[in-house]
Amino acid sequence: MTDSSRPDNGRTDGPAPATSLTVRIDRERLWSNLMALKEIGGYDDAATGLRGVRRLALTDEDAEARGLVVEWMREAGLAVRVDRIGNVYGRREGTAPNLPCVLMGSHIDTVATGGAFDGTLGVLGAIEVVRALDAAGIRTRRAVEVGFFTEEEGVRFGTDMLGSAVTAGRIPLDHAHALTDAAGATVADELVRIGYHGPEPEIRPVPHAYIECHIEQGPILADAGVDIGIVTGVQAISWQRLTLDGAAAHAGTTPIDARHDAGLAAAEVVVEIRRMCESGEFGRLRGTVGNLTLDPAQTNVVPSRAVLTVDQRNPDDTLMTAAEKHLADFVATVGTRHGVTATWERMAKTNVVPFDTGVQDVIAAAADRLGHPYVKAVSGAGHDAQEIAATCPTAMVFVAGEHAGISHTPREYSRPDACGNGVDVLAEAILTLAERL
Ligand code: GLV
Ligand code: MN
Ligand code: MN
């Protein structure tokens, strides 16, 4: 039985049967809020014919979404504060305010072609956990906090998990503030412009534990036929920008062997990355060139410049290092062959992050109590949890997605009951960590 009308839900009057140790979230409200938030930055996606979400960090759309989420936090009775990188926290006090809180959350920015669930499930789900605790009249010893972090996607300012990396102390605040978008706007100016350059120190009080509920964005849970995953860690992520400089020339008159074609060099790099992934030499490497621009971009001109992003993921740090080195050597060889110079720029790099086994066990026990089967999985995507893990015991709850978990496209979709099950598990685990009274 999983509905919130169960007769023993919310009992606080002394010892109760084992089944009453659970708390259930309001699934209808969770869903309707997910759907409402999706309309902020909503657009009609020509490629899929679906409604997508474009809510890049610190844009007007992000500001509007932040406003709505903060309103929901306040309605849930949370005391809201904003830090100097724009991370937002809402606090439900515990009976022992001096004890470190239990933190849950995620992000509400999206990629430019996003869906309704990536990040938002963890934030709106966390607010529902607070509301469920209130509805059940449950007091906890530790405070419970809901957080959302700035620029998790890294799409606008080039560094992913930015807000959580700053709060974890990995990226200095000044460095983060100085990052610019494609138009030259800085993070600091945009924080001020949208009213989220908060007064709170970016290094927050260390939580007792952090749990992030997030859609899986991959096929593991669907293949296993379960709604729930317990995340054991996150694989290494490397983002680099590669600029290849050759020489522009006339397309009709320049002999083939006299060209310094930056576009051709870029194409060879794209193909080599795919070969590396398929070769097995670098373990379970995944490599993607998601952005490739040519200059001067004219039909009848050999391109003088190619700029491409290289996204590599690997569950093994040593193999990631080997892949980066191999690609650098390959690019040097291609450059020599075509008379093209190469300049690498590091955008982001994180090593493999294992999650806390104790918190994983708490989540597993919660799923067991609720009767939700689960599998354990390593995350292929990056998450704020991998940064917060450097500060306190951390783990994640994954929720299965349809269409093999496809994400970062408007096709992203998780069933309402899968979302509800995941957030129920989050609630149950948070209740354990915060110590129900
Ligand atoms: C975050 O969404 C990532 O790129 O993994
Ligand atoms: Mn996400
Ligand atoms: Mn994402």
Coordinates of C-alpha atoms and ligand atoms in Angstrom, one line a residue:
M1 CA 0.0 0.0 0.0
T2 CA 1.6 3.3 -1.0
D3 CA -1.0 6.0 -0.7
S4 CA -0.9 8.8 1.9
S5 CA -4.4 7.9 3.2
R6 CA -3.1 4.8 5.0
P7 CA -4.7 4.9 8.4
D8 CA -1.4 4.7 10.4
N9 CA 0.4 7.4 8.4
G10 CA 1.7 10.1 10.6
R11 CA 1.2 8.5 14.0
T12 CA 3.4 10.2 16.6
D13 CA 1.7 8.9 19.7
G14 CA 4.3 6.4 21.0
P15 CA 5.4 3.0 19.7
A16 CA 3.6 1.9 16.6
P17 CA 3.6 -1.2 14.4
A18 CA 6.6 -1.5 12.1
T19 CA 4.6 -0.5 9.1
S20 CA 3.9 2.9 10.6
L21 CA 7.6 3.9 10.5
T22 CA 7.2 5.1 7.0
V23 CA 6.2 8.5 5.7
R24 CA 4.6 9.0 2.3
I25 CA 4.9 12.0 0.0
D26 CA 2.0 13.6 -1.9
R27 CA 2.5 12.2 -5.4
E28 CA -0.1 14.3 -7.1
R29 CA 1.4 17.5 -5.8
L30 CA 4.9 16.4 -6.7
W31 CA 3.8 15.6 -10.3
S32 CA 1.8 18.8 -10.7
N33 CA 4.7 20.9 -9.5
L34 CA 7.1 19.1 -11.8
M35 CA 4.8 19.9 -14.7
A36 CA 4.3 23.5 -13.6
L37 CA 8.1 24.1 -13.3
K38 CA 8.6 22.6 -16.7
E39 CA 6.7 25.5 -18.3
I40 CA 9.3 28.0 -17.1
G41 CA 11.7 28.0 -20.0
G42 CA 9.3 25.6 -21.9
Y43 CA 9.7 25.6 -25.7
D44 CA 8.4 23.6 -28.6
D45 CA 11.3 21.3 -29.7
A46 CA 11.3 21.1 -33.5
A47 CA 13.5 18.0 -33.5
T48 CA 11.2 15.8 -31.4
G49 CA 7.9 17.6 -31.7
L50 CA 7.7 17.7 -27.9
R51 CA 7.7 20.4 -25.3
G52 CA 11.1 20.8 -23.9
V53 CA 12.8 23.0 -21.3
R54 CA 15.5 25.5 -21.9
R55 CA 16.5 27.0 -18.5
L56 CA 20.2 27.8 -18.5
A57 CA 21.7 28.9 -15.2
L58 CA 21.2 32.5 -14.1
T59 CA 19.1 33.4 -17.1
D60 CA 15.7 35.1 -16.7
E61 CA 14.0 31.7 -16.9
D62 CA 16.2 30.4 -14.1
A63 CA 15.4 33.4 -12.0
E64 CA 11.7 32.8 -12.5
A65 CA 12.0 29.2 -11.7
R66 CA 14.1 30.0 -8.6
G67 CA 11.3 32.4 -7.5
L68 CA 8.7 29.7 -7.8
V69 CA 10.7 27.0 -6.0
V70 CA 11.6 29.5 -3.2
E71 CA 7.9 30.2 -2.9
W72 CA 7.2 26.5 -2.5
M73 CA 10.0 26.2 0.0
R74 CA 8.5 29.0 2.1
E75 CA 5.0 27.5 1.8
A76 CA 6.5 24.3 3.2
G77 CA 7.7 26.4 6.2
L78 CA 11.4 26.4 5.3
A79 CA 13.6 29.3 6.3
V80 CA 15.4 30.2 3.0
R81 CA 18.9 31.5 2.6
V82 CA 21.1 32.1 -0.4
D83 CA 24.9 31.9 -0.6
R84 CA 27.4 33.9 -2.6
I85 CA 27.4 31.5 -5.5
G86 CA 23.6 31.5 -5.6
N87 CA 23.0 28.1 -4.0
V88 CA 19.7 28.2 -2.2
Y89 CA 19.0 26.3 1.1
G90 CA 15.7 25.9 3.0
R91 CA 15.8 24.7 6.6
R92 CA 13.3 22.8 8.7
E93 CA 14.6 23.0 12.3
G94 CA 15.2 20.0 14.4
T95 CA 14.9 19.6 18.1
A96 CA 18.7 19.7 18.4
P97 CA 19.6 22.8 16.2
N98 CA 23.3 22.5 17.0
L99 CA 23.6 19.1 15.4
P100 CA 24.6 19.1 11.7
C101 CA 21.6 18.9 9.5
V102 CA 20.6 16.3 6.9
L103 CA 20.7 17.8 3.5
M104 CA 18.8 16.8 0.3
G105 CA 18.5 18.5 -3.0
S106 CA 19.8 18.9 -6.6
H107 CA 19.5 21.6 -9.3
I108 CA 16.9 23.4 -11.3
D109 CA 18.9 24.7 -14.2
T110 CA 18.7 22.6 -17.4
V111 CA 20.6 22.0 -20.7
A112 CA 19.3 24.0 -23.7
T113 CA 17.2 20.9 -24.8
G114 CA 16.2 19.6 -21.4
G115 CA 13.2 17.7 -20.0
A116 CA 11.1 18.1 -16.9
F117 CA 12.9 15.8 -14.5
D118 CA 16.7 16.2 -14.5
G119 CA 17.5 17.9 -11.2
T120 CA 14.0 19.2 -10.5
L121 CA 12.9 15.8 -9.2
G122 CA 15.5 16.0 -6.4
V123 CA 14.5 19.5 -5.5
L124 CA 10.8 19.3 -5.7
G125 CA 10.9 15.8 -4.2
A126 CA 12.9 17.2 -1.2
I127 CA 10.2 19.9 -0.6
E128 CA 7.6 17.1 -0.7
V129 CA 9.6 15.2 1.9
V130 CA 9.4 18.3 4.2
R131 CA 5.7 18.6 3.6
A132 CA 5.2 14.9 4.3
L133 CA 7.0 15.2 7.6
D134 CA 4.8 18.2 8.5
A135 CA 1.6 16.4 7.4
A136 CA 2.6 13.4 9.5
G137 CA 3.4 15.6 12.5
I138 CA 6.9 14.2 12.6
R139 CA 9.6 16.0 14.5
T140 CA 13.3 15.1 13.9
R141 CA 16.3 15.5 16.1
R142 CA 18.4 16.9 13.3
A143 CA 17.4 19.8 11.1
V144 CA 16.4 18.8 7.6
E145 CA 17.5 21.1 4.7
V146 CA 16.5 21.3 1.0
G147 CA 19.1 22.8 -1.3
F148 CA 19.5 23.6 -5.0
F149 CA 22.8 24.4 -6.6
T150 CA 23.8 26.9 -9.2
E151 CA 24.8 25.9 -12.8
E152 CA 24.9 22.1 -12.3
E153 CA 24.7 21.6 -16.1
G154 CA 27.7 23.7 -17.0
V155 CA 26.1 24.6 -20.3
R156 CA 26.2 28.3 -19.9
F157 CA 29.5 29.0 -18.1
G158 CA 31.4 25.9 -19.2
T159 CA 32.0 24.2 -15.8
D160 CA 29.5 21.6 -14.5
M161 CA 28.5 21.2 -10.8
L162 CA 29.7 24.8 -10.3
G163 CA 27.7 25.8 -7.3
S164 CA 28.2 22.5 -5.4
A165 CA 31.9 22.5 -6.3
V166 CA 32.2 26.0 -4.8
T167 CA 30.4 25.0 -1.6
A168 CA 32.6 21.9 -1.4
G169 CA 35.7 24.1 -1.7
R170 CA 37.0 22.5 -4.9
I171 CA 36.5 25.6 -7.0
P172 CA 37.3 29.0 -5.4
L173 CA 34.5 31.5 -5.3
D174 CA 36.5 34.1 -7.2
H175 CA 37.3 31.7 -10.0
A176 CA 33.6 30.7 -10.3
H177 CA 32.4 34.4 -10.2
A178 CA 34.8 35.3 -13.1
L179 CA 33.6 32.5 -15.5
T180 CA 31.9 34.0 -18.5
D181 CA 29.2 32.8 -20.9
A182 CA 29.5 32.9 -24.7
A183 CA 28.4 36.6 -24.7
G184 CA 31.0 37.6 -22.0
A185 CA 28.6 37.9 -19.1
T186 CA 30.2 36.8 -15.8
V187 CA 28.7 34.5 -13.2
A188 CA 29.0 37.3 -10.6
D189 CA 27.2 39.9 -12.7
E190 CA 24.5 37.4 -13.6
L191 CA 24.0 36.5 -9.9
V192 CA 23.6 40.1 -9.1
R193 CA 21.3 40.8 -12.0
I194 CA 18.8 38.0 -11.1
G195 CA 19.0 38.8 -7.4
Y196 CA 20.8 35.6 -6.3
H197 CA 24.2 36.9 -5.1
G198 CA 23.3 36.0 -1.6
P199 CA 24.9 37.0 1.6
E200 CA 25.7 33.6 3.0
P201 CA 29.2 32.2 3.0
E202 CA 29.6 29.7 0.1
I203 CA 31.2 27.2 2.4
R204 CA 28.2 26.1 4.3
P205 CA 28.0 24.3 7.7
V206 CA 29.0 20.7 7.1
P207 CA 25.8 18.5 6.9
H208 CA 25.5 15.2 8.8
A209 CA 24.7 13.5 5.4
Y210 CA 23.4 14.4 1.9
I211 CA 21.0 12.4 -0.3
E212 CA 20.1 13.4 -3.8
C213 CA 17.2 11.9 -5.6
H214 CA 17.7 12.1 -9.4
I215 CA 16.5 10.4 -12.6
E216 CA 18.9 7.8 -13.8
Q217 CA 19.4 9.2 -17.3
G218 CA 20.4 5.7 -18.5
P219 CA 19.1 2.2 -19.1
I220 CA 20.3 0.2 -16.1
L221 CA 17.2 0.4 -14.0
A222 CA 14.9 -0.1 -17.0
D223 CA 16.9 -3.2 -18.0
A224 CA 16.6 -4.6 -14.5
G225 CA 12.8 -3.8 -14.4
V226 CA 13.0 -1.7 -11.2
D227 CA 12.1 1.9 -10.5
I228 CA 14.8 2.5 -7.9
G229 CA 18.6 2.6 -8.0
I230 CA 21.0 3.1 -5.2
V231 CA 24.0 4.9 -6.6
T232 CA 27.4 3.6 -5.5
G233 CA 29.4 6.5 -7.0
V234 CA 30.0 8.6 -10.1
Q235 CA 32.4 8.0 -12.9
A236 CA 35.3 10.4 -13.8
I237 CA 34.4 13.3 -16.1
S238 CA 36.7 15.3 -18.3
W239 CA 35.6 18.3 -20.3
Q240 CA 38.1 20.0 -22.6
R241 CA 37.9 22.6 -25.4
L242 CA 40.2 22.0 -28.3
T243 CA 41.0 24.8 -30.8
L244 CA 42.6 23.8 -34.1
D245 CA 44.1 26.6 -36.2
G246 CA 45.0 26.1 -39.8
A247 CA 44.6 28.5 -42.7
A248 CA 41.7 29.7 -44.7
A249 CA 41.9 29.3 -48.5
H250 CA 39.9 29.2 -51.6
A251 CA 37.9 26.0 -51.9
G252 CA 38.1 25.8 -55.7
T253 CA 41.7 26.8 -56.4
T254 CA 43.8 25.5 -53.4
P255 CA 45.4 22.1 -54.2
I256 CA 44.4 19.4 -51.7
D257 CA 48.0 18.9 -50.6
A258 CA 48.5 22.6 -49.9
R259 CA 45.6 22.9 -47.4
H260 CA 45.7 23.4 -43.7
D261 CA 42.1 22.4 -43.1
A262 CA 41.1 22.7 -39.5
G263 CA 37.7 21.1 -40.2
L264 CA 39.4 18.0 -41.6
A265 CA 41.6 17.8 -38.5
A266 CA 38.5 18.1 -36.3
A267 CA 36.7 15.4 -38.1
E268 CA 39.7 13.0 -37.6
V269 CA 39.5 13.8 -33.9
V270 CA 35.8 13.0 -33.7
V271 CA 36.3 9.6 -35.4
E272 CA 39.3 8.8 -33.2
I273 CA 37.3 9.4 -30.1
R274 CA 34.7 6.9 -31.3
R275 CA 37.4 4.4 -32.1
M276 CA 38.9 4.8 -28.7
C277 CA 35.5 4.0 -27.1
E278 CA 35.0 1.0 -29.2
S279 CA 38.5 -0.4 -28.9
G280 CA 38.3 -1.4 -25.2
E281 CA 41.8 0.0 -24.7
F282 CA 40.4 2.6 -22.3
G283 CA 37.9 0.3 -20.5
R284 CA 34.4 1.7 -20.5
L285 CA 35.3 5.1 -21.9
R286 CA 32.5 7.2 -23.3
G287 CA 33.6 10.1 -25.5
T288 CA 31.5 12.8 -27.1
V289 CA 32.1 15.9 -29.3
G290 CA 28.9 17.7 -28.6
N291 CA 29.9 21.1 -30.0
L292 CA 31.9 21.7 -33.1
T293 CA 32.2 25.1 -34.9
L294 CA 34.1 26.0 -37.9
D295 CA 35.4 29.4 -39.0
P296 CA 34.9 31.3 -41.3
A297 CA 32.1 28.9 -42.0
Q298 CA 31.5 29.6 -45.7
T299 CA 30.7 27.1 -48.4
N300 CA 33.7 28.0 -50.6
V301 CA 36.4 28.6 -47.9
V302 CA 38.7 25.9 -46.3
P303 CA 38.1 26.4 -42.6
S304 CA 40.9 28.0 -40.7
R305 CA 39.6 27.3 -37.3
A306 CA 37.7 24.5 -35.6
V307 CA 36.6 24.6 -32.0
L308 CA 35.3 21.5 -30.4
T309 CA 34.4 20.3 -26.9
V310 CA 35.5 16.9 -25.8
D311 CA 33.5 15.2 -23.1
Q312 CA 35.1 11.9 -21.7
R313 CA 33.7 9.7 -19.0
N314 CA 35.3 6.7 -17.4
P315 CA 34.6 4.6 -14.3
D316 CA 38.4 4.2 -13.9
D317 CA 40.7 7.2 -13.2
T318 CA 43.8 5.5 -14.6
L319 CA 42.1 4.7 -17.8
M320 CA 40.7 8.2 -18.0
T321 CA 44.3 9.6 -17.7
A322 CA 45.4 7.2 -20.4
A323 CA 42.6 8.2 -22.7
E324 CA 43.4 11.9 -22.3
K325 CA 47.0 11.3 -23.0
H326 CA 46.3 9.2 -26.1
L327 CA 44.0 11.8 -27.5
A328 CA 46.5 14.6 -26.8
D329 CA 49.2 12.6 -28.7
F330 CA 46.7 11.8 -31.5
V331 CA 45.8 15.5 -31.9
A332 CA 49.5 16.4 -32.0
T333 CA 50.1 13.9 -34.9
V334 CA 47.0 15.1 -36.8
G335 CA 48.2 18.7 -36.3
T336 CA 51.6 17.9 -37.8
R337 CA 50.1 16.0 -40.7
H338 CA 47.8 18.9 -41.7
G339 CA 49.9 21.9 -40.6
V340 CA 47.3 22.8 -37.9
T341 CA 48.1 23.9 -34.4
A342 CA 46.2 22.6 -31.4
T343 CA 45.4 24.5 -28.2
W344 CA 43.7 22.6 -25.3
E345 CA 41.7 24.3 -22.6
R346 CA 40.5 22.4 -19.5
M347 CA 36.9 23.1 -18.8
A348 CA 36.2 20.7 -16.0
K349 CA 37.7 17.5 -14.5
T350 CA 36.5 15.3 -11.7
N351 CA 37.8 11.9 -10.6
V352 CA 35.7 8.9 -9.8
V353 CA 33.7 9.6 -6.6
P354 CA 32.6 6.6 -4.5
F355 CA 29.5 7.2 -2.3
D356 CA 29.3 6.5 1.4
T357 CA 28.3 2.9 2.0
G358 CA 26.5 3.7 5.3
V359 CA 24.2 6.2 3.5
Q360 CA 23.7 3.6 0.7
D361 CA 22.7 1.1 3.4
V362 CA 20.2 3.6 4.9
I363 CA 18.6 4.0 1.4
A364 CA 18.6 0.3 0.8
A365 CA 16.8 -0.3 4.1
A366 CA 14.3 2.4 3.3
A367 CA 13.6 0.8 -0.1
D368 CA 13.2 -2.6 1.6
R369 CA 10.8 -1.2 4.2
L370 CA 8.7 0.3 1.4
G371 CA 8.8 -2.9 -0.7
H372 CA 10.5 -1.3 -3.7
P373 CA 13.0 -3.5 -5.4
Y374 CA 16.2 -1.7 -6.5
V375 CA 19.6 -2.3 -8.1
K376 CA 22.9 -0.7 -7.3
A377 CA 24.5 1.4 -10.1
V378 CA 27.4 3.7 -10.9
S379 CA 26.2 7.0 -12.3
G380 CA 27.2 7.8 -15.8
A381 CA 26.1 11.4 -15.4
G382 CA 27.6 14.1 -13.2
H383 CA 25.7 15.2 -10.1
D384 CA 26.0 17.8 -7.3
A385 CA 26.2 14.8 -5.0
Q386 CA 29.7 14.0 -6.2
E387 CA 30.9 17.4 -5.0
I388 CA 29.0 17.4 -1.7
A389 CA 30.4 13.9 -1.1
A390 CA 33.7 15.6 -0.3
T391 CA 32.1 17.3 2.7
C392 CA 29.9 14.7 4.3
P393 CA 28.6 11.1 3.9
T394 CA 26.6 11.1 0.6
A395 CA 24.7 8.8 -1.7
M396 CA 21.9 9.1 -4.3
V397 CA 18.5 7.5 -5.1
F398 CA 18.0 6.9 -8.8
V399 CA 14.6 6.9 -10.5
A400 CA 14.1 5.0 -13.7
G401 CA 13.3 6.8 -16.9
E402 CA 11.3 5.6 -20.0
H403 CA 12.9 5.1 -23.4
A404 CA 15.9 3.5 -21.8
G405 CA 16.3 6.6 -19.5
I406 CA 17.0 9.0 -22.4
S407 CA 17.7 12.5 -21.0
H408 CA 19.1 15.9 -22.0
T409 CA 16.3 15.9 -24.6
P410 CA 12.6 16.6 -24.3
R411 CA 12.0 12.9 -24.6
E412 CA 13.2 12.5 -21.0
Y413 CA 10.3 11.1 -19.0
S414 CA 9.8 9.2 -15.8
R415 CA 6.5 7.8 -14.8
P416 CA 4.6 9.5 -11.9
D417 CA 4.7 6.3 -9.8
A418 CA 8.4 5.9 -10.4
C419 CA 9.0 9.5 -9.3
G420 CA 6.7 8.9 -6.3
N421 CA 8.5 5.7 -5.3
G422 CA 11.9 7.4 -5.5
V423 CA 10.9 10.3 -3.4
D424 CA 9.2 8.0 -0.9
V425 CA 12.5 6.2 -0.5
L426 CA 14.2 9.6 -0.1
A427 CA 11.8 10.6 2.6
E428 CA 12.2 7.3 4.4
A429 CA 16.0 7.5 4.3
I430 CA 16.1 11.2 5.4
L431 CA 13.8 10.3 8.3
T432 CA 16.3 7.7 9.4
L433 CA 19.3 10.0 9.1
A434 CA 17.5 12.9 10.8
E435 CA 16.3 10.6 13.6
R436 CA 12.5 10.7 14.0
L437 CA 11.3 11.6 17.5
Ligands
GLV1 C1 25.3 16.4 -16.2 O1 24.2 16.5 -16.5 C2 26.3 15.7 -16.9 O2 26.7 16.2 -18.0 O3 26.6 14.6 -16.6
MN2 MN 21.0 16.6 -13.2
MN3 MN 21.7 17.2 -16.7

